[in-house]
GROMACS .gro file of C-alpha atoms in nm:
model
  435
    1UNK     CA    1  -0.396  -1.582   2.266
    2UNK     CA    2  -0.307  -1.893   2.096
    3UNK     CA    3  -0.198  -1.955   1.771
    4UNK     CA    4  -0.477  -2.106   1.642
    5UNK     CA    5  -0.731  -1.809   1.777
    6UNK     CA    6  -0.463  -1.586   1.608
    7UNK     CA    7  -0.497  -1.744   1.247
    8UNK     CA    8  -0.910  -1.761   1.328
    9UNK     CA    9  -0.896  -1.366   1.351
   10UNK     CA   10  -0.608  -1.316   1.095
   11UNK     CA   11  -0.899  -1.272   0.811
   12UNK     CA   12  -1.037  -0.959   1.023
   13UNK     CA   13  -0.694  -0.765   1.075
   14UNK     CA   14  -0.605  -0.496   0.847
   15UNK     CA   15  -0.268  -0.533   0.649
   16UNK     CA   16  -0.062  -0.315   0.866
   17UNK     CA   17  -0.185  -0.533   1.198
   18UNK     CA   18  -0.044  -0.844   0.989
   19UNK     CA   19   0.288  -0.691   0.893
   20UNK     CA   20   0.381  -0.659   1.269
   21UNK     CA   21   0.177  -0.920   1.436
   22UNK     CA   22   0.124  -1.246   1.228
   23UNK     CA   23   0.321  -1.576   1.241
   24UNK     CA   24   0.465  -1.541   1.551
   25UNK     CA   25   0.226  -1.587   1.881
   26UNK     CA   26   0.433  -1.667   2.147
   27UNK     CA   27   0.332  -1.840   2.498
   28UNK     CA   28   0.354  -1.785   2.833
   29UNK     CA   29   0.699  -1.724   2.911
   30UNK     CA   30   0.790  -1.738   2.528
   31UNK     CA   31   1.007  -1.424   2.386
   32UNK     CA   32   0.778  -1.157   2.258
   33UNK     CA   33   1.005  -1.094   1.933
   34UNK     CA   34   1.052  -1.393   1.726
   35UNK     CA   35   1.370  -1.583   1.815
   36UNK     CA   36   1.625  -1.696   1.584
   37UNK     CA   37   1.618  -2.095   1.610
   38UNK     CA   38   1.957  -2.137   1.458
   39UNK     CA   39   2.006  -2.485   1.495
   40UNK     CA   40   2.020  -2.746   1.206
   41UNK     CA   41   1.851  -3.017   1.430
   42UNK     CA   42   1.573  -3.044   1.645
   43UNK     CA   43   1.536  -3.303   1.924
   44UNK     CA   44   1.216  -3.608   1.994
   45UNK     CA   45   1.217  -3.886   2.283
   46UNK     CA   46   1.198  -4.135   2.037
   47UNK     CA   47   1.254  -4.296   1.708
   48UNK     CA   48   0.881  -4.329   1.611
   49UNK     CA   49   0.839  -3.979   1.695
   50UNK     CA   50   1.106  -3.922   1.438
   51UNK     CA   51   0.992  -4.159   1.192
   52UNK     CA   52   0.623  -3.995   1.153
   53UNK     CA   53   0.754  -3.664   1.042
   54UNK     CA   54   0.989  -3.845   0.794
   55UNK     CA   55   0.717  -4.006   0.662
   56UNK     CA   56   0.434  -3.639   0.652
   57UNK     CA   57   0.203  -3.783   0.924
   58UNK     CA   58   0.294  -3.541   1.132
   59UNK     CA   59   0.425  -3.169   1.086
   60UNK     CA   60   0.742  -3.055   1.308
   61UNK     CA   61   1.085  -2.957   1.284
   62UNK     CA   62   1.361  -3.228   1.246
   63UNK     CA   63   1.626  -3.067   0.996
   64UNK     CA   64   1.636  -2.681   0.888
   65UNK     CA   65   1.671  -2.720   0.548
   66UNK     CA   66   1.338  -2.818   0.528
   67UNK     CA   67   1.205  -2.619   0.823
   68UNK     CA   68   1.234  -2.410   1.096
   69UNK     CA   69   0.999  -2.226   1.337
   70UNK     CA   70   1.197  -1.894   1.258
   71UNK     CA   71   1.148  -1.924   0.894
   72UNK     CA   72   0.840  -2.086   0.927
   73UNK     CA   73   0.678  -1.800   1.118
   74UNK     CA   74   0.794  -1.515   0.873
   75UNK     CA   75   0.633  -1.790   0.551
   76UNK     CA   76   0.322  -1.794   0.789
   77UNK     CA   77   0.327  -1.409   0.805
   78UNK     CA   78   0.361  -1.371   0.450
   79UNK     CA   79   0.109  -1.617   0.344
   80UNK     CA   80  -0.108  -1.407   0.569
   81UNK     CA   81  -0.057  -1.112   0.394
   82UNK     CA   82  -0.096  -1.266   0.025
   83UNK     CA   83  -0.409  -1.453   0.179
   84UNK     CA   84  -0.286  -1.783   0.083
   85UNK     CA   85  -0.321  -2.109   0.260
   86UNK     CA   86   0.076  -2.178   0.319
   87UNK     CA   87   0.368  -2.033   0.241
   88UNK     CA   88   0.764  -2.150   0.163
   89UNK     CA   89   1.088  -1.953   0.239
   90UNK     CA   90   1.356  -1.997  -0.036
   91UNK     CA   91   1.697  -1.853   0.011
   92UNK     CA   92   1.694  -1.589  -0.327
   93UNK     CA   93   1.407  -1.488  -0.575
   94UNK     CA   94   1.547  -1.665  -0.839
   95UNK     CA   95   1.480  -1.974  -0.629
   96UNK     CA   96   1.139  -1.914  -0.549
   97UNK     CA   97   1.081  -1.900  -0.934
   98UNK     CA   98   1.234  -2.205  -0.989
   99UNK     CA   99   1.069  -2.411  -0.767
  100UNK     CA  100   0.733  -2.264  -0.828
  101UNK     CA  101   0.747  -2.382  -1.215
  102UNK     CA  102   0.959  -2.706  -1.126
  103UNK     CA  103   0.741  -2.811  -0.860
  104UNK     CA  104   0.491  -2.907  -1.142
  105UNK     CA  105   0.692  -2.914  -1.444
  106UNK     CA  106   0.904  -3.148  -1.534
  107UNK     CA  107   1.169  -3.279  -1.850
  108UNK     CA  108   0.929  -3.251  -2.129
  109UNK     CA  109   0.675  -3.002  -2.031
  110UNK     CA  110   0.614  -2.644  -2.127
  111UNK     CA  111   0.531  -2.308  -1.995
  112UNK     CA  112   0.377  -1.980  -2.094
  113UNK     CA  113   0.526  -1.696  -1.975
  114UNK     CA  114   0.496  -1.315  -1.998
  115UNK     CA  115   0.774  -1.128  -2.190
  116UNK     CA  116   0.835  -0.862  -1.973
  117UNK     CA  117   1.032  -1.007  -1.689
  118UNK     CA  118   1.329  -0.963  -1.440
  119UNK     CA  119   1.583  -1.067  -1.681
  120UNK     CA  120   1.738  -1.311  -1.434
  121UNK     CA  121   1.407  -1.481  -1.484
  122UNK     CA  122   1.381  -1.478  -1.883
  123UNK     CA  123   1.731  -1.673  -1.884
  124UNK     CA  124   1.653  -1.929  -1.600
  125UNK     CA  125   1.312  -2.015  -1.835
  126UNK     CA  126   1.455  -1.970  -2.178
  127UNK     CA  127   1.831  -2.114  -2.139
  128UNK     CA  128   1.877  -2.338  -1.772
  129UNK     CA  129   1.546  -2.481  -1.773
  130UNK     CA  130   1.577  -2.570  -2.109
  131UNK     CA  131   1.880  -2.764  -2.047
  132UNK     CA  132   1.613  -2.953  -1.803
  133UNK     CA  133   1.382  -3.026  -2.055
  134UNK     CA  134   1.144  -2.789  -1.979
  135UNK     CA  135   1.054  -2.509  -2.270
  136UNK     CA  136   0.906  -2.181  -2.272
  137UNK     CA  137   0.725  -1.978  -2.483
  138UNK     CA  138   0.739  -1.602  -2.443
  139UNK     CA  139   0.431  -1.391  -2.493
  140UNK     CA  140   0.324  -1.033  -2.538
  141UNK     CA  141   0.156  -0.964  -2.222
  142UNK     CA  142  -0.039  -0.701  -2.378
  143UNK     CA  143  -0.125  -0.937  -2.637
  144UNK     CA  144  -0.501  -1.033  -2.729
  145UNK     CA  145  -0.641  -1.372  -2.498
  146UNK     CA  146  -0.694  -1.486  -2.858
  147UNK     CA  147  -0.351  -1.462  -2.947
  148UNK     CA  148  -0.179  -1.554  -2.608
  149UNK     CA  149  -0.392  -1.856  -2.602
  150UNK     CA  150  -0.185  -1.959  -2.955
  151UNK     CA  151   0.103  -2.028  -2.714
  152UNK     CA  152  -0.034  -2.273  -2.551
  153UNK     CA  153   0.022  -2.708  -2.652
  154UNK     CA  154  -0.100  -3.023  -2.446
  155UNK     CA  155   0.215  -3.013  -2.230
  156UNK     CA  156   0.180  -2.693  -2.086
  157UNK     CA  157   0.141  -2.666  -1.728
  158UNK     CA  158   0.167  -2.326  -1.568
  159UNK     CA  159   0.196  -1.928  -1.698
  160UNK     CA  160   0.364  -1.734  -1.544
  161UNK     CA  161   0.397  -1.322  -1.488
  162UNK     CA  162   0.490  -1.054  -1.310
  163UNK     CA  163   0.271  -0.801  -1.139
  164UNK     CA  164   0.486  -0.486  -1.228
  165UNK     CA  165   0.782  -0.614  -1.467
  166UNK     CA  166   1.138  -0.517  -1.375
  167UNK     CA  167   1.247  -0.300  -1.484
  168UNK     CA  168   1.016  -0.241  -1.762
  169UNK     CA  169   0.747  -0.118  -1.501
  170UNK     CA  170   0.444  -0.284  -1.729
  171UNK     CA  171   0.157  -0.406  -1.522
  172UNK     CA  172  -0.019  -0.738  -1.583
  173UNK     CA  173  -0.365  -0.771  -1.645
  174UNK     CA  174  -0.409  -1.047  -1.433
  175UNK     CA  175  -0.742  -1.147  -1.483
  176UNK     CA  176  -0.655  -1.165  -1.815
  177UNK     CA  177  -0.421  -1.399  -1.734
  178UNK     CA  178  -0.560  -1.623  -1.478
  179UNK     CA  179  -0.860  -1.631  -1.753
  180UNK     CA  180  -0.664  -1.777  -2.010
  181UNK     CA  181  -0.414  -2.024  -1.782
  182UNK     CA  182  -0.764  -2.188  -1.638
  183UNK     CA  183  -0.943  -2.183  -2.002
  184UNK     CA  184  -0.635  -2.434  -2.063
  185UNK     CA  185  -0.663  -2.613  -1.690
  186UNK     CA  186  -0.280  -2.471  -1.563
  187UNK     CA  187  -0.220  -2.225  -1.252
  188UNK     CA  188  -0.118  -1.863  -1.268
  189UNK     CA  189   0.211  -1.789  -1.141
  190UNK     CA  190   0.265  -1.444  -1.028
  191UNK     CA  191   0.585  -1.273  -0.912
  192UNK     CA  192   0.464  -0.995  -0.673
  193UNK     CA  193   0.745  -0.865  -0.576
  194UNK     CA  194   0.734  -0.516  -0.650
  195UNK     CA  195   0.409  -0.423  -0.619
  196UNK     CA  196   0.388  -0.629  -0.261
  197UNK     CA  197   0.089  -0.741  -0.102
  198UNK     CA  198   0.016  -0.418   0.064
  199UNK     CA  199  -0.036  -0.273  -0.310
  200UNK     CA  200  -0.149  -0.578  -0.471
  201UNK     CA  201  -0.313  -0.972  -0.380
  202UNK     CA  202  -0.309  -1.155  -0.660
  203UNK     CA  203  -0.505  -1.407  -0.553
  204UNK     CA  204  -0.797  -1.148  -0.534
  205UNK     CA  205  -0.758  -1.143  -0.926
  206UNK     CA  206  -0.771  -1.501  -1.030
  207UNK     CA  207  -0.388  -1.601  -0.973
  208UNK     CA  208  -0.302  -1.960  -0.817
  209UNK     CA  209   0.078  -1.935  -0.717
  210UNK     CA  210   0.239  -1.569  -0.599
  211UNK     CA  211   0.646  -1.559  -0.565
  212UNK     CA  212   0.827  -1.258  -0.408
  213UNK     CA  213   1.250  -1.180  -0.391
  214UNK     CA  214   1.192  -1.133  -0.033
  215UNK     CA  215   1.544  -0.930  -0.118
  216UNK     CA  216   1.341  -0.635  -0.216
  217UNK     CA  217   1.068  -0.430  -0.033
  218UNK     CA  218   1.013  -0.690   0.205
  219UNK     CA  219   1.331  -0.684   0.357
  220UNK     CA  220   1.355  -0.303   0.285
  221UNK     CA  221   1.692  -0.292   0.384
  222UNK     CA  222   1.902  -0.488   0.137
  223UNK     CA  223   2.059  -0.648   0.415
  224UNK     CA  224   1.936  -1.028   0.334
  225UNK     CA  225   1.900  -1.207   0.032
  226UNK     CA  226   1.579  -1.447   0.045
  227UNK     CA  227   1.245  -1.546  -0.159
  228UNK     CA  228   0.906  -1.669  -0.105
  229UNK     CA  229   0.621  -1.882  -0.237
  230UNK     CA  230   0.289  -1.856  -0.136
  231UNK     CA  231  -0.023  -2.086  -0.233
  232UNK     CA  232  -0.381  -1.932  -0.259
  233UNK     CA  233  -0.484  -2.320  -0.232
  234UNK     CA  234  -0.714  -2.275  -0.516
  235UNK     CA  235  -0.623  -2.441  -0.788
  236UNK     CA  236  -0.794  -2.788  -0.833
  237UNK     CA  237  -0.505  -3.073  -0.864
  238UNK     CA  238  -0.731  -3.326  -0.894
  239UNK     CA  239  -0.973  -3.174  -1.131
  240UNK     CA  240  -0.654  -3.215  -1.420
  241UNK     CA  241  -0.472  -3.497  -1.248
  242UNK     CA  242  -0.311  -3.603  -1.549
  243UNK     CA  243  -0.182  -3.312  -1.567
  244UNK     CA  244  -0.024  -3.285  -1.265
  245UNK     CA  245   0.077  -3.647  -1.171
  246UNK     CA  246   0.360  -3.506  -0.901
  247UNK     CA  247   0.068  -3.366  -0.693
  248UNK     CA  248  -0.217  -3.638  -0.812
  249UNK     CA  249  -0.012  -3.982  -0.876
  250UNK     CA  250   0.143  -4.183  -0.561
  251UNK     CA  251   0.517  -4.039  -0.485
  252UNK     CA  252   0.731  -4.360  -0.424
  253UNK     CA  253   0.999  -4.179  -0.272
  254UNK     CA  254   0.709  -4.119   0.061
  255UNK     CA  255   0.572  -4.502   0.025
  256UNK     CA  256   0.338  -4.432  -0.196
  257UNK     CA  257   0.140  -4.072  -0.059
  258UNK     CA  258  -0.032  -3.842  -0.268
  259UNK     CA  259  -0.025  -3.514  -0.151
  260UNK     CA  260  -0.308  -3.376  -0.338
  261UNK     CA  261  -0.509  -3.648  -0.119
  262UNK     CA  262  -0.302  -3.632   0.210
  263UNK     CA  263  -0.297  -3.232   0.225
  264UNK     CA  264  -0.599  -3.120   0.015
  265UNK     CA  265  -0.531  -2.738  -0.003
  266UNK     CA  266  -0.163  -2.776   0.122
  267UNK     CA  267  -0.084  -2.998  -0.154
  268UNK     CA  268   0.152  -2.743  -0.319
  269UNK     CA  269   0.349  -2.598  -0.111
  270UNK     CA  270   0.386  -2.982   0.147
  271UNK     CA  271   0.522  -3.115  -0.200
  272UNK     CA  272   0.745  -2.832  -0.276
  273UNK     CA  273   0.890  -2.880   0.099
  274UNK     CA  274   0.932  -3.231   0.070
  275UNK     CA  275   1.055  -3.307  -0.229
  276UNK     CA  276   1.216  -2.999  -0.362
  277UNK     CA  277   1.380  -2.847  -0.031
  278UNK     CA  278   1.456  -3.180   0.053
  279UNK     CA  279   1.682  -3.280  -0.305
  280UNK     CA  280   1.785  -2.887  -0.381
  281UNK     CA  281   1.808  -2.769  -0.068
  282UNK     CA  282   1.781  -2.394  -0.126
  283UNK     CA  283   1.655  -2.297   0.220
  284UNK     CA  284   1.657  -1.957   0.371
  285UNK     CA  285   1.852  -1.962   0.693
  286UNK     CA  286   1.721  -1.871   0.958
  287UNK     CA  287   1.887  -1.515   1.042
  288UNK     CA  288   1.788  -1.418   0.735
  289UNK     CA  289   1.446  -1.508   0.824
  290UNK     CA  290   1.462  -1.295   1.129
  291UNK     CA  291   1.574  -0.991   0.915
  292UNK     CA  292   1.334  -1.022   0.655
  293UNK     CA  293   1.066  -1.046   0.979
  294UNK     CA  294   1.219  -0.709   1.095
  295UNK     CA  295   1.180  -0.572   0.738
  296UNK     CA  296   0.819  -0.699   0.766
  297UNK     CA  297   0.744  -0.516   1.022
  298UNK     CA  298   0.741  -0.179   0.894
  299UNK     CA  299   0.653  -0.259   0.533
  300UNK     CA  300   0.298  -0.066   0.544
  301UNK     CA  301   0.502   0.218   0.638
  302UNK     CA  302   0.771   0.231   0.399
  303UNK     CA  303   0.602   0.095   0.091
  304UNK     CA  304   0.322   0.429   0.083
  305UNK     CA  305   0.639   0.669   0.136
  306UNK     CA  306   0.838   0.490  -0.152
  307UNK     CA  307   0.507   0.511  -0.389
  308UNK     CA  308   0.450   0.867  -0.284
  309UNK     CA  309   0.823   0.971  -0.345
  310UNK     CA  310   0.783   0.788  -0.691
  311UNK     CA  311   0.495   0.970  -0.807
  312UNK     CA  312   0.670   1.333  -0.735
  313UNK     CA  313   0.952   1.213  -0.873
  314UNK     CA  314   0.795   1.077  -1.213
  315UNK     CA  315   0.601   1.397  -1.217
  316UNK     CA  316   0.934   1.602  -1.212
  317UNK     CA  317   1.108   1.383  -1.451
  318UNK     CA  318   0.823   1.386  -1.728
  319UNK     CA  319   0.846   1.731  -1.724
  320UNK     CA  320   1.207   1.814  -1.765
  321UNK     CA  321   1.329   1.856  -2.120
  322UNK     CA  322   1.620   1.650  -2.095
  323UNK     CA  323   1.425   1.340  -2.031
  324UNK     CA  324   1.292   1.192  -2.364
  325UNK     CA  325   1.024   0.926  -2.194
  326UNK     CA  326   0.875   0.818  -1.832
  327UNK     CA  327   0.727   0.470  -1.778
  328UNK     CA  328   0.570   0.469  -1.434
  329UNK     CA  329   0.188   0.367  -1.390
  330UNK     CA  330   0.103   0.628  -1.187
  331UNK     CA  331   0.142   0.889  -1.438
  332UNK     CA  332  -0.198   0.932  -1.617
  333UNK     CA  333   0.017   0.905  -1.950
  334UNK     CA  334   0.115   0.555  -1.907
  335UNK     CA  335  -0.038   0.311  -2.113
  336UNK     CA  336  -0.064   0.119  -1.782
  337UNK     CA  337  -0.253   0.419  -1.575
  338UNK     CA  338  -0.597   0.194  -1.607
  339UNK     CA  339  -0.481  -0.113  -1.538
  340UNK     CA  340  -0.262   0.034  -1.193
  341UNK     CA  341  -0.599   0.186  -1.093
  342UNK     CA  342  -0.744  -0.144  -1.083
  343UNK     CA  343  -0.495  -0.345  -0.976
  344UNK     CA  344  -0.280  -0.124  -0.714
  345UNK     CA  345  -0.555   0.233  -0.637
  346UNK     CA  346  -0.304   0.232  -0.346
  347UNK     CA  347  -0.018   0.311  -0.505
  348UNK     CA  348   0.241   0.101  -0.722
  349UNK     CA  349   0.562   0.062  -0.626
  350UNK     CA  350   0.865   0.294  -0.599
  351UNK     CA  351   1.062   0.198  -0.935
  352UNK     CA  352   1.066   0.431  -1.237
  353UNK     CA  353   1.175   0.333  -1.571
  354UNK     CA  354   1.290   0.595  -1.800
  355UNK     CA  355   1.540   0.748  -2.097
  356UNK     CA  356   1.692   1.070  -2.164
  357UNK     CA  357   1.770   1.292  -2.501
  358UNK     CA  358   2.101   1.197  -2.537
  359UNK     CA  359   2.377   0.909  -2.625
  360UNK     CA  360   2.442   0.653  -2.416
  361UNK     CA  361   2.725   0.794  -2.306
  362UNK     CA  362   2.571   1.067  -2.165
  363UNK     CA  363   2.309   0.829  -1.974
  364UNK     CA  364   2.615   0.663  -1.806
  365UNK     CA  365   2.755   1.037  -1.733
  366UNK     CA  366   2.421   1.136  -1.568
  367UNK     CA  367   2.406   0.824  -1.396
  368UNK     CA  368   2.835   0.834  -1.272
  369UNK     CA  369   2.735   1.227  -1.181
  370UNK     CA  370   2.469   1.123  -0.942
  371UNK     CA  371   2.564   1.171  -0.548
  372UNK     CA  372   2.294   1.035  -0.323
  373UNK     CA  373   2.168   0.800  -0.530
  374UNK     CA  374   2.362   0.516  -0.616
  375UNK     CA  375   2.458   0.239  -0.875
  376UNK     CA  376   2.423  -0.079  -0.777
  377UNK     CA  377   2.238  -0.420  -0.899
  378UNK     CA  378   1.975  -0.439  -0.593
  379UNK     CA  379   1.626  -0.208  -0.644
  380UNK     CA  380   1.366  -0.147  -0.393
  381UNK     CA  381   1.519  -0.104  -0.050
  382UNK     CA  382   1.482   0.216   0.154
  383UNK     CA  383   1.831   0.403  -0.010
  384UNK     CA  384   1.779   0.539  -0.354
  385UNK     CA  385   1.994   0.299  -0.602
  386UNK     CA  386   1.989   0.354  -0.993
  387UNK     CA  387   2.058   0.113  -1.292
  388UNK     CA  388   2.092   0.093  -1.642
  389UNK     CA  389   1.975  -0.268  -1.754
  390UNK     CA  390   2.130  -0.267  -2.085
  391UNK     CA  391   2.475  -0.258  -1.954
  392UNK     CA  392   2.415  -0.479  -1.630
  393UNK     CA  393   2.120  -0.701  -1.553
  394UNK     CA  394   2.022  -0.776  -1.855
  395UNK     CA  395   2.369  -0.769  -2.074
  396UNK     CA  396   2.342  -1.140  -2.104
  397UNK     CA  397   2.054  -1.085  -2.350
  398UNK     CA  398   2.064  -1.004  -2.707
  399UNK     CA  399   1.940  -0.673  -2.866
  400UNK     CA  400   1.664  -0.902  -2.985
  401UNK     CA  401   1.582  -1.064  -2.641
  402UNK     CA  402   1.631  -0.717  -2.506
  403UNK     CA  403   1.344  -0.563  -2.680
  404UNK     CA  404   1.133  -0.882  -2.662
  405UNK     CA  405   1.158  -0.798  -2.236
  406UNK     CA  406   1.099  -0.485  -2.287
  407UNK     CA  407   1.435  -0.320  -2.197
  408UNK     CA  408   1.510  -0.031  -2.409
  409UNK     CA  409   1.885   0.010  -2.460
  410UNK     CA  410   1.836   0.377  -2.308
  411UNK     CA  411   1.638   0.267  -2.036
  412UNK     CA  412   1.758   0.366  -1.684
  413UNK     CA  413   1.590   0.189  -1.369
  414UNK     CA  414   1.531   0.455  -1.102
  415UNK     CA  415   1.472   0.258  -0.747
  416UNK     CA  416   1.336   0.540  -0.545
  417UNK     CA  417   1.413   0.526  -0.153
  418UNK     CA  418   1.238   0.668   0.153
  419UNK     CA  419   1.421   0.950   0.176
  420UNK     CA  420   1.302   1.331   0.162
  421UNK     CA  421   1.181   1.355  -0.210
  422UNK     CA  422   1.307   1.704  -0.257
  423UNK     CA  423   1.688   1.550  -0.204
  424UNK     CA  424   1.640   1.305  -0.446
  425UNK     CA  425   1.522   1.605  -0.694
  426UNK     CA  426   1.792   1.762  -0.640
  427UNK     CA  427   2.011   1.537  -0.701
  428UNK     CA  428   1.862   1.416  -1.057
  429UNK     CA  429   1.846   1.766  -1.116
  430UNK     CA  430   2.212   1.848  -1.058
  431UNK     CA  431   2.300   1.536  -1.251
  432UNK     CA  432   2.122   1.581  -1.544
  433UNK     CA  433   2.299   1.947  -1.588
  434UNK     CA  434   2.644   1.785  -1.616
  435UNK     CA  435   2.480   1.674  -1.942
   0.00000   0.00000   0.00000
């Protein structure tokens, strides 16, 4: 089957089939399994062929920092899973979020962001991008549309949120955020790392751009760091041309080419590749993309097991007298249960936030006594792991910022793996008994 025919049929394939088959369609005599194109450069027969690539007049491969066959195939698979028109791999999830915003923001611009996001992203927007002249206003995602809208300014260029926030496990009302963003003529960017496209496709609810830390569930094995940006192709940049000159006005570094005119629905990803990856270079290595693809092939098998295990454990924790509180949107007691049922009826993720009836020292003692679950900075892979964000991933934040980010001082982030659920519960039980 030709790649063109496969792409035409992708819309009819289930997500399970896309996990296995999308992105790479070998021709006669080519490898059945996506190979690693471990080469920095690619040969052409004459100078004119190469010149057309550099002028963006033709698509092709000439330098792996910009494009590579392995990376392109994996990006195409992720785009198919999300229902987008194009995707780009990056060296990390942090790079993906930076590029996603920086592709449409420059010095003097502003973005609006949910306050309950990953600590590294919070710091990226609040501190690092501020040094670049881009300001961010953080809002309570649960506030009313009227209240959130007050954060917008004439120079606001985008809105950002996480489908399921890390580590507070809050659920974003995507439709509400999309409506607010579009009322102000800007796109909504959603980090869909925890939900994965298996459980939620933000584009169906009005989001315009999706990002991922592919390091998490997509890879699944904790073997490689990576990120991805996916564009829905739905946001009309020309309708808001004054806000987005980088996409709607000539780019002098490419002889006056205008991305929205030359590439249509592919404009956003083309600009991100041709400008940001060219100049900043946070490219994913072909070997990491190869390993990521192996993880994606089993995503549809692993994610349901993560969710099934997490649901059992969340219910067990909620019934345990030594546990003070549990936040997992699969629990009917969760304030986000209805939103989770709306956006993720088949399950949310394998990450649970909870706190103990005890001191901070007892929380640390509990974690130190776990045997099966390990204390690691990672989250959302096949192995059960645990973290105390206030002491670890979010320790750079002040107490006020912790509260604003939805990170309680006693919050324990439990990333439930795909081991036997009874073994995980037994480990938690023995650690709790040690308190």
